[in-house]
Amino acid sequence: MPSFDIISEVDTVELKNAVDNSNRELDTRFDFRNVEATFSLNKEIVKMSAEAEFQLLQMRDILRGNLAKRGVDARAMETKDMVHTGKTYSQEAMFKQGIDTPVAKQIVKMLKDSKIKVQASIQGDKVRVTGKKRDDLQAAMALVRSSEELDKPFQFENFRD
């Protein structure tokens, strides 16, 4: 019986490359000259620190641009509130790995409501979809990709006939 898995993961190597490229871009930008501003990566958390709030907003845009260049979907990034300590502002951006249970339940419900002849089951941090026909599985993939209410990047793996 054909099946595939729906996952949501961020390539950590590409994330590290995007952070390195963002740091290099800070060194060359005129508006960040003589400013203490850095990106630092710790596991899947990117910490941005700068001297002013508007610089932090610009740094977030720089990071998003470099993520797009490296093929990492920026929808996986979740930013926390800005923190002001002393004369520096800092902000953390977390990158979510895996599909949490409420989103997985929403995917299963969406597939059931669509009347596509597939079965979806939650298996940890991924959703396994099985069906009798390959066309039904491809229709399920298209439905998950086109859903705007989920607002999360999804990848499909382990496609088996």
mmCIF file with all atom_site columns, C-alpha atoms in Angstrom:
data_model
loop_
_atom_site.group_PDB
_atom_site.id
_atom_site.type_symbol
_atom_site.label_atom_id
_atom_site.label_alt_id
_atom_site.label_comp_id
_atom_site.label_asym_id
_atom_site.label_entity_id
_atom_site.label_seq_id
_atom_site.pdbx_PDB_ins_code
_atom_site.Cartn_x
_atom_site.Cartn_y
_atom_site.Cartn_z
_atom_site.occupancy
_atom_site.B_iso_or_equiv
_atom_site.pdbx_formal_charge
_atom_site.auth_seq_id
_atom_site.auth_comp_id
_atom_site.auth_asym_id
_atom_site.auth_atom_id
_atom_site.pdbx_PDB_model_num
ATOM 1   C CA . MET A 1 1   ? 0.000   0.000  0.000  1.00 0.00 ? 1   MET A CA 1
ATOM 2   C CA . PRO A 1 2   ? 1.560   3.361  -1.001 1.00 0.00 ? 2   PRO A CA 1
ATOM 3   C CA . SER A 1 3   ? 2.427   5.763  1.817  1.00 0.00 ? 3   SER A CA 1
ATOM 4   C CA . PHE A 1 4   ? 4.483   8.817  2.736  1.00 0.00 ? 4   PHE A CA 1
ATOM 5   C CA . ASP A 1 5   ? 5.340   10.854 5.825  1.00 0.00 ? 5   ASP A CA 1
ATOM 6   C CA . ILE A 1 6   ? 4.645   14.544 6.400  1.00 0.00 ? 6   ILE A CA 1
ATOM 7   C CA . ILE A 1 7   ? 7.420   16.166 8.433  1.00 0.00 ? 7   ILE A CA 1
ATOM 8   C CA . SER A 1 8   ? 8.475   19.694 9.355  1.00 0.00 ? 8   SER A CA 1
ATOM 9   C CA . GLU A 1 9   ? 12.224  20.048 9.831  1.00 0.00 ? 9   GLU A CA 1
ATOM 10  C CA . VAL A 1 10  ? 14.865  22.714 9.357  1.00 0.00 ? 10  VAL A CA 1
ATOM 11  C CA . ASP A 1 11  ? 18.251  21.822 7.882  1.00 0.00 ? 11  ASP A CA 1
ATOM 12  C CA . THR A 1 12  ? 20.619  22.860 10.686 1.00 0.00 ? 12  THR A CA 1
ATOM 13  C CA . VAL A 1 13  ? 23.640  23.062 8.372  1.00 0.00 ? 13  VAL A CA 1
ATOM 14  C CA . GLU A 1 14  ? 21.855  25.551 6.112  1.00 0.00 ? 14  GLU A CA 1
ATOM 15  C CA . LEU A 1 15  ? 20.673  27.443 9.206  1.00 0.00 ? 15  LEU A CA 1
ATOM 16  C CA . LYS A 1 16  ? 24.290  27.755 10.388 1.00 0.00 ? 16  LYS A CA 1
ATOM 17  C CA . ASN A 1 17  ? 25.339  28.941 6.921  1.00 0.00 ? 17  ASN A CA 1
ATOM 18  C CA . ALA A 1 18  ? 22.567  31.562 6.902  1.00 0.00 ? 18  ALA A CA 1
ATOM 19  C CA . VAL A 1 19  ? 23.665  32.868 10.318 1.00 0.00 ? 19  VAL A CA 1
ATOM 20  C CA . ASP A 1 20  ? 27.313  33.032 9.168  1.00 0.00 ? 20  ASP A CA 1
ATOM 21  C CA . ASN A 1 21  ? 26.307  34.891 6.003  1.00 0.00 ? 21  ASN A CA 1
ATOM 22  C CA . SER A 1 22  ? 24.223  37.315 8.088  1.00 0.00 ? 22  SER A CA 1
ATOM 23  C CA . ASN A 1 23  ? 27.220  38.067 10.319 1.00 0.00 ? 23  ASN A CA 1
ATOM 24  C CA . ARG A 1 24  ? 29.357  38.704 7.234  1.00 0.00 ? 24  ARG A CA 1
ATOM 25  C CA . GLU A 1 25  ? 26.696  41.020 5.826  1.00 0.00 ? 25  GLU A CA 1
ATOM 26  C CA . LEU A 1 26  ? 26.666  43.012 9.093  1.00 0.00 ? 26  LEU A CA 1
ATOM 27  C CA . ASP A 1 27  ? 30.411  43.591 8.722  1.00 0.00 ? 27  ASP A CA 1
ATOM 28  C CA . THR A 1 28  ? 29.989  45.080 5.250  1.00 0.00 ? 28  THR A CA 1
ATOM 29  C CA . ARG A 1 29  ? 26.870  47.212 5.745  1.00 0.00 ? 29  ARG A CA 1
ATOM 30  C CA . PHE A 1 30  ? 27.362  50.954 6.131  1.00 0.00 ? 30  PHE A CA 1
ATOM 31  C CA . ASP A 1 31  ? 24.495  51.426 8.608  1.00 0.00 ? 31  ASP A CA 1
ATOM 32  C CA . PHE A 1 32  ? 26.073  48.865 10.986 1.00 0.00 ? 32  PHE A CA 1
ATOM 33  C CA . ARG A 1 33  ? 29.555  50.440 10.971 1.00 0.00 ? 33  ARG A CA 1
ATOM 34  C CA . ASN A 1 34  ? 30.931  51.025 14.508 1.00 0.00 ? 34  ASN A CA 1
ATOM 35  C CA . VAL A 1 35  ? 27.903  49.235 15.987 1.00 0.00 ? 35  VAL A CA 1
ATOM 36  C CA . GLU A 1 36  ? 27.995  46.216 18.296 1.00 0.00 ? 36  GLU A CA 1
ATOM 37  C CA . ALA A 1 37  ? 25.631  43.854 16.463 1.00 0.00 ? 37  ALA A CA 1
ATOM 38  C CA . THR A 1 38  ? 25.915  40.068 16.195 1.00 0.00 ? 38  THR A CA 1
ATOM 39  C CA . PHE A 1 39  ? 24.057  36.896 15.351 1.00 0.00 ? 39  PHE A CA 1
ATOM 40  C CA . SER A 1 40  ? 24.810  33.785 17.396 1.00 0.00 ? 40  SER A CA 1
ATOM 41  C CA . LEU A 1 41  ? 23.495  30.267 16.914 1.00 0.00 ? 41  LEU A CA 1
ATOM 42  C CA . ASN A 1 42  ? 22.967  27.789 19.745 1.00 0.00 ? 42  ASN A CA 1
ATOM 43  C CA . LYS A 1 43  ? 21.288  24.555 18.590 1.00 0.00 ? 43  LYS A CA 1
ATOM 44  C CA . GLU A 1 44  ? 18.120  25.829 16.830 1.00 0.00 ? 44  GLU A CA 1
ATOM 45  C CA . ILE A 1 45  ? 18.020  29.224 18.549 1.00 0.00 ? 45  ILE A CA 1
ATOM 46  C CA . VAL A 1 46  ? 19.469  32.315 16.864 1.00 0.00 ? 46  VAL A CA 1
ATOM 47  C CA . LYS A 1 47  ? 20.187  35.223 19.207 1.00 0.00 ? 47  LYS A CA 1
ATOM 48  C CA . MET A 1 48  ? 20.371  38.681 17.658 1.00 0.00 ? 48  MET A CA 1
ATOM 49  C CA . SER A 1 49  ? 21.816  41.582 19.642 1.00 0.00 ? 49  SER A CA 1
ATOM 50  C CA . ALA A 1 50  ? 22.272  45.224 18.671 1.00 0.00 ? 50  ALA A CA 1
ATOM 51  C CA . GLU A 1 51  ? 22.446  48.707 20.188 1.00 0.00 ? 51  GLU A CA 1
ATOM 52  C CA . ALA A 1 52  ? 19.016  49.928 19.020 1.00 0.00 ? 52  ALA A CA 1
ATOM 53  C CA . GLU A 1 53  ? 15.579  48.496 18.433 1.00 0.00 ? 53  GLU A CA 1
ATOM 54  C CA . PHE A 1 54  ? 15.390  49.493 14.753 1.00 0.00 ? 54  PHE A CA 1
ATOM 55  C CA . GLN A 1 55  ? 18.754  47.779 14.138 1.00 0.00 ? 55  GLN A CA 1
ATOM 56  C CA . LEU A 1 56  ? 17.287  44.585 15.573 1.00 0.00 ? 56  LEU A CA 1
ATOM 57  C CA . LEU A 1 57  ? 14.396  44.829 13.108 1.00 0.00 ? 57  LEU A CA 1
ATOM 58  C CA . GLN A 1 58  ? 16.870  45.271 10.252 1.00 0.00 ? 58  GLN A CA 1
ATOM 59  C CA . MET A 1 59  ? 18.852  42.269 11.491 1.00 0.00 ? 59  MET A CA 1
ATOM 60  C CA . ARG A 1 60  ? 15.713  40.132 11.437 1.00 0.00 ? 60  ARG A CA 1
ATOM 61  C CA . ASP A 1 61  ? 15.168  41.124 7.796  1.00 0.00 ? 61  ASP A CA 1
ATOM 62  C CA . ILE A 1 62  ? 18.820  40.294 6.992  1.00 0.00 ? 62  ILE A CA 1
ATOM 63  C CA . LEU A 1 63  ? 18.397  36.868 8.589  1.00 0.00 ? 63  LEU A CA 1
ATOM 64  C CA . ARG A 1 64  ? 15.165  36.188 6.680  1.00 0.00 ? 64  ARG A CA 1
ATOM 65  C CA . GLY A 1 65  ? 16.842  37.143 3.409  1.00 0.00 ? 65  GLY A CA 1
ATOM 66  C CA . ASN A 1 66  ? 19.770  34.828 4.051  1.00 0.00 ? 66  ASN A CA 1
ATOM 67  C CA . LEU A 1 67  ? 17.434  32.012 5.092  1.00 0.00 ? 67  LEU A CA 1
ATOM 68  C CA . ALA A 1 68  ? 15.615  32.370 1.789  1.00 0.00 ? 68  ALA A CA 1
ATOM 69  C CA . LYS A 1 69  ? 18.898  32.275 -0.137 1.00 0.00 ? 69  LYS A CA 1
ATOM 70  C CA . ARG A 1 70  ? 19.887  29.062 1.661  1.00 0.00 ? 70  ARG A CA 1
ATOM 71  C CA . GLY A 1 71  ? 16.508  27.379 1.069  1.00 0.00 ? 71  GLY A CA 1
ATOM 72  C CA . VAL A 1 72  ? 15.291  27.461 4.683  1.00 0.00 ? 72  VAL A CA 1
ATOM 73  C CA . ASP A 1 73  ? 11.637  28.421 5.036  1.00 0.00 ? 73  ASP A CA 1
ATOM 74  C CA . ALA A 1 74  ? 11.278  31.468 7.306  1.00 0.00 ? 74  ALA A CA 1
ATOM 75  C CA . ARG A 1 75  ? 7.840   30.270 8.471  1.00 0.00 ? 75  ARG A CA 1
ATOM 76  C CA . ALA A 1 76  ? 9.662   27.811 10.753 1.00 0.00 ? 76  ALA A CA 1
ATOM 77  C CA . MET A 1 77  ? 11.143  30.788 12.635 1.00 0.00 ? 77  MET A CA 1
ATOM 78  C CA . GLU A 1 78  ? 9.356   31.976 15.756 1.00 0.00 ? 78  GLU A CA 1
ATOM 79  C CA . THR A 1 79  ? 10.650  35.224 17.242 1.00 0.00 ? 79  THR A CA 1
ATOM 80  C CA . LYS A 1 80  ? 10.350  36.070 20.910 1.00 0.00 ? 80  LYS A CA 1
ATOM 81  C CA . ASP A 1 81  ? 9.930   39.537 22.416 1.00 0.00 ? 81  ASP A CA 1
ATOM 82  C CA . MET A 1 82  ? 12.775  42.030 22.384 1.00 0.00 ? 82  MET A CA 1
ATOM 83  C CA . VAL A 1 83  ? 14.750  42.305 25.608 1.00 0.00 ? 83  VAL A CA 1
ATOM 84  C CA . HIS A 1 84  ? 16.447  45.574 26.594 1.00 0.00 ? 84  HIS A CA 1
ATOM 85  C CA . THR A 1 85  ? 19.366  45.193 29.005 1.00 0.00 ? 85  THR A CA 1
ATOM 86  C CA . GLY A 1 86  ? 21.760  48.039 29.631 1.00 0.00 ? 86  GLY A CA 1
ATOM 87  C CA . LYS A 1 87  ? 22.585  49.538 26.274 1.00 0.00 ? 87  LYS A CA 1
ATOM 88  C CA . THR A 1 88  ? 21.837  46.488 24.126 1.00 0.00 ? 88  THR A CA 1
ATOM 89  C CA . TYR A 1 89  ? 18.669  45.053 22.688 1.00 0.00 ? 89  TYR A CA 1
ATOM 90  C CA . SER A 1 90  ? 18.434  41.344 22.034 1.00 0.00 ? 90  SER A CA 1
ATOM 91  C CA . GLN A 1 91  ? 15.918  38.967 20.533 1.00 0.00 ? 91  GLN A CA 1
ATOM 92  C CA . GLU A 1 92  ? 15.802  35.217 20.075 1.00 0.00 ? 92  GLU A CA 1
ATOM 93  C CA . ALA A 1 93  ? 14.479  33.410 17.030 1.00 0.00 ? 93  ALA A CA 1
ATOM 94  C CA . MET A 1 94  ? 13.623  29.751 17.575 1.00 0.00 ? 94  MET A CA 1
ATOM 95  C CA . PHE A 1 95  ? 13.358  27.256 14.736 1.00 0.00 ? 95  PHE A CA 1
ATOM 96  C CA . LYS A 1 96  ? 10.695  24.624 15.316 1.00 0.00 ? 96  LYS A CA 1
ATOM 97  C CA . GLN A 1 97  ? 11.495  21.000 14.483 1.00 0.00 ? 97  GLN A CA 1
ATOM 98  C CA . GLY A 1 98  ? 8.751   18.406 14.023 1.00 0.00 ? 98  GLY A CA 1
ATOM 99  C CA . ILE A 1 99  ? 4.984   18.662 13.943 1.00 0.00 ? 99  ILE A CA 1
ATOM 100 C CA . ASP A 1 100 ? 3.325   19.279 17.299 1.00 0.00 ? 100 ASP A CA 1
ATOM 101 C CA . THR A 1 101 ? 0.153   17.361 18.177 1.00 0.00 ? 101 THR A CA 1
ATOM 102 C CA . PRO A 1 102 ? -2.465  20.122 17.563 1.00 0.00 ? 102 PRO A CA 1
ATOM 103 C CA . VAL A 1 103 ? -1.104  20.778 14.062 1.00 0.00 ? 103 VAL A CA 1
ATOM 104 C CA . ALA A 1 104 ? -0.943  17.030 13.362 1.00 0.00 ? 104 ALA A CA 1
ATOM 105 C CA . LYS A 1 105 ? -4.578  16.640 14.421 1.00 0.00 ? 105 LYS A CA 1
ATOM 106 C CA . GLN A 1 106 ? -5.491  19.553 12.161 1.00 0.00 ? 106 GLN A CA 1
ATOM 107 C CA . ILE A 1 107 ? -3.758  17.850 9.201  1.00 0.00 ? 107 ILE A CA 1
ATOM 108 C CA . VAL A 1 108 ? -5.574  14.562 9.862  1.00 0.00 ? 108 VAL A CA 1
ATOM 109 C CA . LYS A 1 109 ? -8.925  16.360 10.134 1.00 0.00 ? 109 LYS A CA 1
ATOM 110 C CA . MET A 1 110 ? -8.259  18.341 6.950  1.00 0.00 ? 110 MET A CA 1
ATOM 111 C CA . LEU A 1 111 ? -7.447  15.149 5.025  1.00 0.00 ? 111 LEU A CA 1
ATOM 112 C CA . LYS A 1 112 ? -10.590 13.416 6.322  1.00 0.00 ? 112 LYS A CA 1
ATOM 113 C CA . ASP A 1 113 ? -12.804 16.392 5.460  1.00 0.00 ? 113 ASP A CA 1
ATOM 114 C CA . SER A 1 114 ? -11.415 16.589 1.920  1.00 0.00 ? 114 SER A CA 1
ATOM 115 C CA . LYS A 1 115 ? -12.933 13.185 0.998  1.00 0.00 ? 115 LYS A CA 1
ATOM 116 C CA . ILE A 1 116 ? -9.630  12.044 -0.532 1.00 0.00 ? 116 ILE A CA 1
ATOM 117 C CA . LYS A 1 117 ? -9.363  8.274  -0.102 1.00 0.00 ? 117 LYS A CA 1
ATOM 118 C CA . VAL A 1 118 ? -6.367  8.264  2.238  1.00 0.00 ? 118 VAL A CA 1
ATOM 119 C CA . GLN A 1 119 ? -5.807  7.435  5.888  1.00 0.00 ? 119 GLN A CA 1
ATOM 120 C CA . ALA A 1 120 ? -3.648  9.649  8.076  1.00 0.00 ? 120 ALA A CA 1
ATOM 121 C CA . SER A 1 121 ? -2.130  8.652  11.410 1.00 0.00 ? 121 SER A CA 1
ATOM 122 C CA . ILE A 1 122 ? 0.002   10.600 13.852 1.00 0.00 ? 122 ILE A CA 1
ATOM 123 C CA . GLN A 1 123 ? 3.332   8.942  14.628 1.00 0.00 ? 123 GLN A CA 1
ATOM 124 C CA . GLY A 1 124 ? 5.323   11.029 17.054 1.00 0.00 ? 124 GLY A CA 1
ATOM 125 C CA . ASP A 1 125 ? 6.368   14.264 15.358 1.00 0.00 ? 125 ASP A CA 1
ATOM 126 C CA . LYS A 1 126 ? 5.268   13.215 11.864 1.00 0.00 ? 126 LYS A CA 1
ATOM 127 C CA . VAL A 1 127 ? 2.055   12.213 10.090 1.00 0.00 ? 127 VAL A CA 1
ATOM 128 C CA . ARG A 1 128 ? 1.922   9.003  8.025  1.00 0.00 ? 128 ARG A CA 1
ATOM 129 C CA . VAL A 1 129 ? -0.498  9.064  5.083  1.00 0.00 ? 129 VAL A CA 1
ATOM 130 C CA . THR A 1 130 ? -1.485  5.825  3.310  1.00 0.00 ? 130 THR A CA 1
ATOM 131 C CA . GLY A 1 131 ? -3.795  5.189  0.373  1.00 0.00 ? 131 GLY A CA 1
ATOM 132 C CA . LYS A 1 132 ? -4.498  2.693  -2.381 1.00 0.00 ? 132 LYS A CA 1
ATOM 133 C CA . LYS A 1 133 ? -3.579  4.946  -5.302 1.00 0.00 ? 133 LYS A CA 1
ATOM 134 C CA . ARG A 1 134 ? -0.557  7.125  -5.920 1.00 0.00 ? 134 ARG A CA 1
ATOM 135 C CA . ASP A 1 135 ? -2.846  9.846  -7.327 1.00 0.00 ? 135 ASP A CA 1
ATOM 136 C CA . ASP A 1 136 ? -4.708  10.069 -4.008 1.00 0.00 ? 136 ASP A CA 1
ATOM 137 C CA . LEU A 1 137 ? -1.419  10.530 -2.156 1.00 0.00 ? 137 LEU A CA 1
ATOM 138 C CA . GLN A 1 138 ? -0.335  13.258 -4.545 1.00 0.00 ? 138 GLN A CA 1
ATOM 139 C CA . ALA A 1 139 ? -3.689  14.994 -4.064 1.00 0.00 ? 139 ALA A CA 1
ATOM 140 C CA . ALA A 1 140 ? -3.136  14.828 -0.293 1.00 0.00 ? 140 ALA A CA 1
ATOM 141 C CA . MET A 1 141 ? 0.323   16.390 -0.725 1.00 0.00 ? 141 MET A CA 1
ATOM 142 C CA . ALA A 1 142 ? -1.146  19.197 -2.816 1.00 0.00 ? 142 ALA A CA 1
ATOM 143 C CA . LEU A 1 143 ? -3.843  19.807 -0.195 1.00 0.00 ? 143 LEU A CA 1
ATOM 144 C CA . VAL A 1 144 ? -1.307  20.077 2.646  1.00 0.00 ? 144 VAL A CA 1
ATOM 145 C CA . ARG A 1 145 ? 0.968   22.371 0.589  1.00 0.00 ? 145 ARG A CA 1
ATOM 146 C CA . SER A 1 146 ? -1.896  24.698 -0.358 1.00 0.00 ? 146 SER A CA 1
ATOM 147 C CA . SER A 1 147 ? -3.346  24.998 3.157  1.00 0.00 ? 147 SER A CA 1
ATOM 148 C CA . GLU A 1 148 ? -2.806  28.519 4.452  1.00 0.00 ? 148 GLU A CA 1
ATOM 149 C CA . GLU A 1 149 ? -4.271  27.891 7.909  1.00 0.00 ? 149 GLU A CA 1
ATOM 150 C CA . LEU A 1 150 ? -1.376  25.617 8.919  1.00 0.00 ? 150 LEU A CA 1
ATOM 151 C CA . ASP A 1 151 ? 1.298   28.315 8.298  1.00 0.00 ? 151 ASP A CA 1
ATOM 152 C CA . LYS A 1 152 ? 4.208   25.928 8.703  1.00 0.00 ? 152 LYS A CA 1
ATOM 153 C CA . PRO A 1 153 ? 6.683   24.498 6.198  1.00 0.00 ? 153 PRO A CA 1
ATOM 154 C CA . PHE A 1 154 ? 6.145   20.814 5.458  1.00 0.00 ? 154 PHE A CA 1
ATOM 155 C CA . GLN A 1 155 ? 8.338   18.267 3.702  1.00 0.00 ? 155 GLN A CA 1
ATOM 156 C CA . PHE A 1 156 ? 7.333   14.864 2.418  1.00 0.00 ? 156 PHE A CA 1
ATOM 157 C CA . GLU A 1 157 ? 9.573   11.828 2.828  1.00 0.00 ? 157 GLU A CA 1
ATOM 158 C CA . ASN A 1 158 ? 9.504   8.003  2.619  1.00 0.00 ? 158 ASN A CA 1
ATOM 159 C CA . PHE A 1 159 ? 7.224   7.909  -0.418 1.00 0.00 ? 159 PHE A CA 1
ATOM 160 C CA . ARG A 1 160 ? 6.672   4.198  -1.068 1.00 0.00 ? 160 ARG A CA 1
ATOM 161 C CA . ASP A 1 161 ? 4.687   2.390  -3.715 1.00 0.00 ? 161 ASP A CA 1
#
